[in-house]
Amino acid sequence: MVVSNSSEIYPHQLLAQKLNNRAAECIEVGQYSMAIGNLVRALKISEEAAGSMDVDNEDEDNETQSLPCCSCQFCCLDYCMTYSQQVSRQSETSSCTSDDGKNECGGYVYQRPIRVSPQTMTEGHSMGSVLPLILTFNLALAHHLAALPSNGTHDVADKAKLQRVLRLYELAYRWQIEEESIQAESLRFTMVIANNLGEIHRAVSNRDKHQKCLEHLLSTLMFMVDCHQTTTDGASSLTGNTTNNMDMDGFLRNTSELILHSRCAGAA
């Protein structure tokens, strides 16, 4: 789709992208309130940009039009996640838990915020619905980590705050499901959402939902291994060790009970 008013859309997108990356830095150093403020502002800017696009296209069969989405590798969700993990490992700044999301009393929590790639911002790309999805996930992550006390466990975390985090993660997941292109391109995002949702359900004693999240995480993990879909073409240019980048050890630890149960049942 050719967009005639790209000069009006992209500056809004660029500002939202920069605010997102600034928030990512805040999350990594534990400045969650500042991160939340930047993300809320970025979401409002993104919504305003989408609203202006709707007005400009209101004569096209009166259907709601979404922001144009660049199809390059730098704007895809999977590439942004791989880039973000590389940057996080280079800076390696501990936030709320030691050993990168691991804690003694609870399970593993994926803690890395998602950044927009520098190529996207430098070249003025519009990310379409990928950007608000990233913003929503980062907002959920900031609230999630802020809800954990200094020891980094869910066991004494604020349950009311975790319920709000739950809704944000579910919103990001529904967004991914509704956007077929995003759903197809990033199974790792599915794994991250299932993992963190499962940890919150465990903390608030939703045992059935916790179990379903772990089953979803394990099935996605097994599918990726079976199909050798551990990285996209864009991601492979960034890293050669995808297993470490995806924090597979944390995912496996959270699902280890299911794996052992399955093996024991098979042996019986």
mmCIF file of C-alpha atoms in Angstrom:
data_model
loop_
_atom_site.group_PDB
_atom_site.id
_atom_site.type_symbol
_atom_site.label_atom_id
_atom_site.label_comp_id
_atom_site.label_asym_id
_atom_site.label_seq_id
_atom_site.Cartn_x
_atom_site.Cartn_y
_atom_site.Cartn_z
ATOM 1 C CA MET A 1 0.000 0.000 0.000
ATOM 2 C CA VAL A 2 1.371 3.380 -0.998
ATOM 3 C CA VAL A 3 1.050 5.954 1.768
ATOM 4 C CA SER A 4 1.034 9.569 0.676
ATOM 5 C CA ASN A 5 1.383 11.049 4.138
ATOM 6 C CA SER A 6 4.440 9.093 5.272
ATOM 7 C CA SER A 7 6.152 12.312 6.303
ATOM 8 C CA GLU A 8 3.391 12.791 8.898
ATOM 9 C CA ILE A 9 3.301 9.192 10.099
ATOM 10 C CA TYR A 10 6.954 8.325 10.477
ATOM 11 C CA PRO A 11 7.987 11.121 12.882
ATOM 12 C CA HIS A 12 5.346 9.861 15.328
ATOM 13 C CA GLN A 13 6.580 6.307 14.823
ATOM 14 C CA LEU A 14 10.200 7.371 15.329
ATOM 15 C CA LEU A 15 9.411 9.147 18.597
ATOM 16 C CA ALA A 16 7.503 6.123 19.886
ATOM 17 C CA GLN A 17 10.397 3.859 18.862
ATOM 18 C CA LYS A 18 12.941 6.013 20.686
ATOM 19 C CA LEU A 19 10.765 6.152 23.796
ATOM 20 C CA ASN A 20 10.507 2.362 23.700
ATOM 21 C CA ASN A 21 14.285 1.910 23.572
ATOM 22 C CA ARG A 22 14.756 4.456 26.329
ATOM 23 C CA ALA A 23 12.250 2.488 28.426
ATOM 24 C CA ALA A 24 14.148 -0.733 27.683
ATOM 25 C CA GLU A 25 17.288 0.796 29.171
ATOM 26 C CA CYS A 26 15.323 1.874 32.246
ATOM 27 C CA ILE A 27 13.919 -1.640 32.717
ATOM 28 C CA GLU A 28 17.389 -3.152 32.620
ATOM 29 C CA VAL A 29 18.656 -0.871 35.388
ATOM 30 C CA GLY A 30 15.549 -1.234 37.555
ATOM 31 C CA GLN A 31 14.016 2.205 36.892
ATOM 32 C CA TYR A 32 10.559 0.752 36.318
ATOM 33 C CA SER A 33 8.483 3.862 37.016
ATOM 34 C CA MET A 34 10.429 5.837 34.434
ATOM 35 C CA ALA A 35 10.127 2.961 31.969
ATOM 36 C CA ILE A 36 6.356 2.777 32.482
ATOM 37 C CA GLY A 37 6.014 6.515 31.910
ATOM 38 C CA ASN A 38 7.961 6.353 28.644
ATOM 39 C CA LEU A 39 5.981 3.332 27.422
ATOM 40 C CA VAL A 40 2.596 4.873 28.216
ATOM 41 C CA ARG A 41 3.626 7.987 26.316
ATOM 42 C CA ALA A 42 4.878 5.894 23.392
ATOM 43 C CA LEU A 43 1.605 3.960 23.251
ATOM 44 C CA LYS A 44 -0.385 7.199 23.144
ATOM 45 C CA ILE A 45 1.786 8.503 20.314
ATOM 46 C CA SER A 46 1.385 5.222 18.449
ATOM 47 C CA GLU A 47 -2.395 5.373 18.886
ATOM 48 C CA GLU A 48 -2.473 8.971 17.652
ATOM 49 C CA ALA A 49 -0.484 7.981 14.566
ATOM 50 C CA ALA A 50 -2.893 5.127 13.890
ATOM 51 C CA GLY A 51 -5.836 7.478 14.440
ATOM 52 C CA SER A 52 -4.531 9.982 11.914
ATOM 53 C CA MET A 53 -4.116 7.140 9.450
ATOM 54 C CA ASP A 54 -7.745 6.094 10.006
ATOM 55 C CA VAL A 55 -8.972 9.633 9.289
ATOM 56 C CA ASP A 56 -6.975 9.892 6.085
ATOM 57 C CA ASN A 57 -8.467 6.617 4.846
ATOM 58 C CA GLU A 58 -12.043 7.023 6.060
ATOM 59 C CA ASP A 59 -13.327 7.281 2.499
ATOM 60 C CA GLU A 60 -11.953 3.857 1.570
ATOM 61 C CA ASP A 61 -15.140 1.821 2.093
ATOM 62 C CA ASN A 62 -15.334 3.234 5.632
ATOM 63 C CA GLU A 63 -13.007 0.460 6.815
ATOM 64 C CA THR A 64 -10.442 1.004 9.546
ATOM 65 C CA GLN A 65 -6.942 1.126 8.098
ATOM 66 C CA SER A 66 -3.876 0.099 10.029
ATOM 67 C CA LEU A 67 -0.491 1.735 9.905
ATOM 68 C CA PRO A 68 1.694 0.670 6.977
ATOM 69 C CA CYS A 69 4.084 -2.054 7.993
ATOM 70 C CA CYS A 70 7.576 -2.406 6.604
ATOM 71 C CA SER A 71 8.350 -5.958 5.492
ATOM 72 C CA CYS A 72 12.126 -5.793 5.904
ATOM 73 C CA GLN A 73 13.948 -8.125 8.289
ATOM 74 C CA PHE A 74 14.872 -5.295 10.677
ATOM 75 C CA CYS A 75 11.216 -4.536 11.471
ATOM 76 C CA CYS A 76 10.099 -8.092 12.216
ATOM 77 C CA LEU A 77 9.451 -9.061 15.827
ATOM 78 C CA ASP A 78 11.907 -11.939 15.842
ATOM 79 C CA TYR A 79 14.791 -9.761 14.664
ATOM 80 C CA CYS A 80 13.994 -7.133 17.300
ATOM 81 C CA MET A 81 14.053 -9.804 20.007
ATOM 82 C CA THR A 82 17.401 -11.189 18.853
ATOM 83 C CA TYR A 83 18.910 -7.713 18.613
ATOM 84 C CA SER A 84 17.587 -6.885 22.094
ATOM 85 C CA GLN A 85 19.080 -10.025 23.594
ATOM 86 C CA GLN A 86 22.444 -9.252 22.029
ATOM 87 C CA VAL A 87 22.421 -5.723 23.445
ATOM 88 C CA SER A 88 21.348 -6.992 26.867
ATOM 89 C CA ARG A 89 24.147 -9.530 26.969
ATOM 90 C CA GLN A 90 26.693 -6.898 25.995
ATOM 91 C CA SER A 91 25.606 -4.513 28.743
ATOM 92 C CA GLU A 92 24.704 -7.354 31.149
ATOM 93 C CA THR A 93 23.187 -5.108 33.792
ATOM 94 C CA SER A 94 21.323 -6.956 36.526
ATOM 95 C CA SER A 95 17.865 -5.585 37.296
ATOM 96 C CA CYS A 96 15.625 -7.210 39.903
ATOM 97 C CA THR A 97 16.868 -10.790 40.082
ATOM 98 C CA SER A 98 20.290 -12.289 40.115
ATOM 99 C CA ASP A 99 21.513 -14.740 37.498
ATOM 100 C CA ASP A 100 19.352 -13.242 34.761
ATOM 101 C CA GLY A 101 15.847 -14.146 35.811
ATOM 102 C CA LYS A 102 16.601 -17.155 37.978
ATOM 103 C CA ASN A 103 15.541 -17.276 41.596
ATOM 104 C CA GLU A 104 15.655 -19.905 44.269
ATOM 105 C CA CYS A 105 12.032 -19.897 45.382
ATOM 106 C CA GLY A 106 10.203 -19.502 42.093
ATOM 107 C CA GLY A 107 10.613 -20.303 38.442
ATOM 108 C CA TYR A 108 12.393 -18.542 35.638
ATOM 109 C CA VAL A 109 11.090 -15.148 34.476
ATOM 110 C CA TYR A 110 12.125 -13.812 31.071
ATOM 111 C CA GLN A 111 13.353 -10.291 31.853
ATOM 112 C CA ARG A 112 14.736 -8.805 28.649
ATOM 113 C CA PRO A 113 12.763 -5.895 27.143
ATOM 114 C CA ILE A 114 12.376 -5.739 23.366
ATOM 115 C CA ARG A 115 14.164 -2.950 21.526
ATOM 116 C CA VAL A 116 13.521 -1.495 18.085
ATOM 117 C CA SER A 117 16.479 -2.153 15.804
ATOM 118 C CA PRO A 118 18.704 0.849 14.954
ATOM 119 C CA GLN A 119 18.227 0.231 11.222
ATOM 120 C CA THR A 120 14.481 0.720 11.607
ATOM 121 C CA MET A 121 14.900 4.086 13.312
ATOM 122 C CA THR A 122 17.759 5.337 11.113
ATOM 123 C CA GLU A 123 15.937 4.542 7.886
ATOM 124 C CA GLY A 124 12.535 5.744 9.110
ATOM 125 C CA HIS A 125 10.616 2.479 8.809
ATOM 126 C CA SER A 126 7.027 2.109 9.967
ATOM 127 C CA MET A 127 6.577 -1.097 11.960
ATOM 128 C CA GLY A 128 2.791 -1.238 11.764
ATOM 129 C CA SER A 129 1.213 -3.332 14.526
ATOM 130 C CA VAL A 130 4.589 -4.747 15.597
ATOM 131 C CA LEU A 131 5.437 -1.529 17.461
ATOM 132 C CA PRO A 132 2.363 -1.368 19.748
ATOM 133 C CA LEU A 133 2.793 -5.088 20.447
ATOM 134 C CA ILE A 134 6.387 -4.457 21.565
ATOM 135 C CA LEU A 135 5.284 -1.478 23.646
ATOM 136 C CA THR A 136 2.552 -3.527 25.339
ATOM 137 C CA PHE A 137 4.937 -6.373 26.126
ATOM 138 C CA ASN A 138 7.539 -4.011 27.581
ATOM 139 C CA LEU A 139 4.854 -2.301 29.666
ATOM 140 C CA ALA A 140 3.771 -5.694 31.015
ATOM 141 C CA LEU A 141 7.400 -6.599 31.747
ATOM 142 C CA ALA A 142 8.071 -3.319 33.570
ATOM 143 C CA HIS A 143 4.987 -3.788 35.755
ATOM 144 C CA HIS A 144 5.926 -7.447 36.280
ATOM 145 C CA LEU A 145 9.427 -6.722 37.518
ATOM 146 C CA ALA A 146 8.215 -3.771 39.593
ATOM 147 C CA ALA A 147 5.750 -6.090 41.358
ATOM 148 C CA LEU A 148 8.558 -8.355 42.544
ATOM 149 C CA PRO A 149 10.262 -7.490 45.836
ATOM 150 C CA SER A 150 14.005 -7.111 46.095
ATOM 151 C CA ASN A 151 14.585 -10.863 46.375
ATOM 152 C CA GLY A 152 13.032 -11.320 42.939
ATOM 153 C CA THR A 153 10.494 -14.003 43.867
ATOM 154 C CA HIS A 154 6.769 -14.142 43.220
ATOM 155 C CA ASP A 155 6.058 -15.764 46.571
ATOM 156 C CA VAL A 156 5.813 -12.453 48.415
ATOM 157 C CA ALA A 157 4.928 -10.285 45.421
ATOM 158 C CA ASP A 158 1.903 -7.976 45.307
ATOM 159 C CA LYS A 159 -0.861 -10.256 43.967
ATOM 160 C CA ALA A 160 -3.077 -7.329 42.903
ATOM 161 C CA LYS A 161 -0.259 -5.889 40.803
ATOM 162 C CA LEU A 162 0.388 -9.280 39.250
ATOM 163 C CA GLN A 163 -3.249 -9.474 38.140
ATOM 164 C CA ARG A 164 -2.754 -6.214 36.227
ATOM 165 C CA VAL A 165 0.426 -7.610 34.681
ATOM 166 C CA LEU A 166 -1.529 -10.697 33.690
ATOM 167 C CA ARG A 167 -3.987 -8.614 31.685
ATOM 168 C CA LEU A 168 -1.175 -6.794 29.870
ATOM 169 C CA TYR A 169 0.591 -10.020 28.886
ATOM 170 C CA GLU A 170 -2.723 -11.473 27.706
ATOM 171 C CA LEU A 171 -3.340 -8.338 25.637
ATOM 172 C CA ALA A 172 0.065 -8.686 23.959
ATOM 173 C CA TYR A 173 -0.607 -12.369 23.292
ATOM 174 C CA ARG A 174 -4.060 -11.688 21.808
ATOM 175 C CA TRP A 175 -2.487 -9.031 19.611
ATOM 176 C CA GLN A 176 0.005 -11.563 18.304
ATOM 177 C CA ILE A 177 -2.707 -14.154 17.660
ATOM 178 C CA GLU A 178 -4.890 -11.682 15.769
ATOM 179 C CA GLU A 179 -1.986 -10.593 13.554
ATOM 180 C CA GLU A 180 -1.221 -13.705 11.533
ATOM 181 C CA SER A 181 2.039 -12.330 10.123
ATOM 182 C CA ILE A 182 3.398 -11.669 13.626
ATOM 183 C CA GLN A 183 2.193 -15.031 14.900
ATOM 184 C CA ALA A 184 3.991 -16.872 12.114
ATOM 185 C CA GLU A 185 7.267 -14.987 12.368
ATOM 186 C CA SER A 186 8.012 -15.261 16.085
ATOM 187 C CA LEU A 187 7.528 -18.496 17.949
ATOM 188 C CA ARG A 188 10.049 -17.270 20.496
ATOM 189 C CA PHE A 189 7.665 -14.454 21.479
ATOM 190 C CA THR A 190 4.985 -17.100 22.026
ATOM 191 C CA MET A 191 7.382 -18.936 24.321
ATOM 192 C CA VAL A 192 8.248 -15.819 26.298
ATOM 193 C CA ILE A 193 4.589 -14.913 26.820
ATOM 194 C CA ALA A 194 3.649 -18.474 27.809
ATOM 195 C CA ASN A 195 6.587 -18.625 30.241
ATOM 196 C CA ASN A 196 5.891 -15.330 32.012
ATOM 197 C CA LEU A 197 2.121 -15.883 32.065
ATOM 198 C CA GLY A 198 2.735 -19.280 33.622
ATOM 199 C CA GLU A 199 4.887 -17.778 36.351
ATOM 200 C CA ILE A 200 2.207 -15.240 37.248
ATOM 201 C CA HIS A 201 -0.525 -17.893 37.296
ATOM 202 C CA ARG A 202 1.682 -19.936 39.602
ATOM 203 C CA ALA A 203 2.155 -16.955 41.905
ATOM 204 C CA VAL A 204 -1.568 -16.207 42.156
ATOM 205 C CA SER A 205 -2.395 -19.916 42.582
ATOM 206 C CA ASN A 206 -4.150 -20.440 39.242
ATOM 207 C CA ARG A 207 -2.866 -23.989 38.993
ATOM 208 C CA ASP A 208 -4.893 -25.061 35.966
ATOM 209 C CA LYS A 209 -3.847 -22.019 33.940
ATOM 210 C CA HIS A 210 -0.266 -22.397 35.129
ATOM 211 C CA GLN A 211 -0.305 -25.967 33.847
ATOM 212 C CA LYS A 212 -1.781 -24.933 30.488
ATOM 213 C CA CYS A 213 0.842 -22.217 30.038
ATOM 214 C CA LEU A 214 3.650 -24.689 30.711
ATOM 215 C CA GLU A 215 2.127 -27.198 28.305
ATOM 216 C CA HIS A 216 1.897 -24.494 25.643
ATOM 217 C CA LEU A 217 5.505 -23.464 26.322
ATOM 218 C CA LEU A 218 6.741 -27.044 26.097
ATOM 219 C CA SER A 219 4.822 -27.842 22.912
ATOM 220 C CA THR A 220 6.143 -24.699 21.225
ATOM 221 C CA LEU A 221 9.670 -25.494 22.376
ATOM 222 C CA MET A 222 9.439 -29.033 21.007
ATOM 223 C CA PHE A 223 7.989 -27.761 17.730
ATOM 224 C CA MET A 224 10.877 -25.336 17.274
ATOM 225 C CA VAL A 225 13.455 -28.022 17.989
ATOM 226 C CA ASP A 226 11.777 -30.539 15.686
ATOM 227 C CA CYS A 227 11.489 -28.063 12.826
ATOM 228 C CA HIS A 228 14.923 -26.494 13.456
ATOM 229 C CA GLN A 229 13.246 -23.082 13.687
ATOM 230 C CA THR A 230 15.579 -21.665 16.287
ATOM 231 C CA THR A 231 16.191 -18.484 14.331
ATOM 232 C CA THR A 232 15.066 -16.432 11.353
ATOM 233 C CA ASP A 233 17.353 -15.401 8.495
ATOM 234 C CA GLY A 234 17.545 -11.902 9.965
ATOM 235 C CA ALA A 235 18.334 -13.173 13.426
ATOM 236 C CA SER A 236 21.065 -15.521 12.221
ATOM 237 C CA SER A 237 23.158 -12.575 11.101
ATOM 238 C CA LEU A 238 23.270 -11.389 14.683
ATOM 239 C CA THR A 239 24.083 -14.539 16.549
ATOM 240 C CA GLY A 240 25.297 -18.044 16.022
ATOM 241 C CA ASN A 241 24.229 -19.371 19.428
ATOM 242 C CA THR A 242 20.463 -19.141 19.393
ATOM 243 C CA THR A 243 19.960 -21.565 22.260
ATOM 244 C CA ASN A 244 21.659 -19.247 24.740
ATOM 245 C CA ASN A 245 20.003 -16.187 23.239
ATOM 246 C CA MET A 246 16.545 -17.636 23.766
ATOM 247 C CA ASP A 247 17.233 -18.501 27.404
ATOM 248 C CA MET A 248 16.286 -22.082 26.657
ATOM 249 C CA ASP A 249 17.738 -23.278 29.938
ATOM 250 C CA GLY A 250 15.199 -21.192 31.844
ATOM 251 C CA PHE A 251 12.304 -22.427 29.719
ATOM 252 C CA LEU A 252 13.448 -26.019 30.139
ATOM 253 C CA ARG A 253 13.757 -25.634 33.888
ATOM 254 C CA ASN A 254 10.211 -24.322 34.135
ATOM 255 C CA THR A 255 8.891 -27.226 32.068
ATOM 256 C CA SER A 256 11.142 -29.905 33.602
ATOM 257 C CA GLU A 257 8.329 -31.269 35.764
ATOM 258 C CA LEU A 258 6.192 -31.842 32.681
ATOM 259 C CA ILE A 259 9.083 -33.513 30.868
ATOM 260 C CA LEU A 260 9.821 -35.831 33.789
ATOM 261 C CA HIS A 261 6.129 -36.647 34.221
ATOM 262 C CA SER A 262 5.833 -37.501 30.536
ATOM 263 C CA ARG A 263 8.897 -39.775 30.664
ATOM 264 C CA CYS A 264 7.699 -41.529 33.806
ATOM 265 C CA ALA A 265 4.259 -42.068 32.286
ATOM 266 C CA GLY A 266 5.852 -43.478 29.141
ATOM 267 C CA ALA A 267 8.048 -45.837 31.135
ATOM 268 C CA ALA A 268 5.050 -47.087 33.101
#
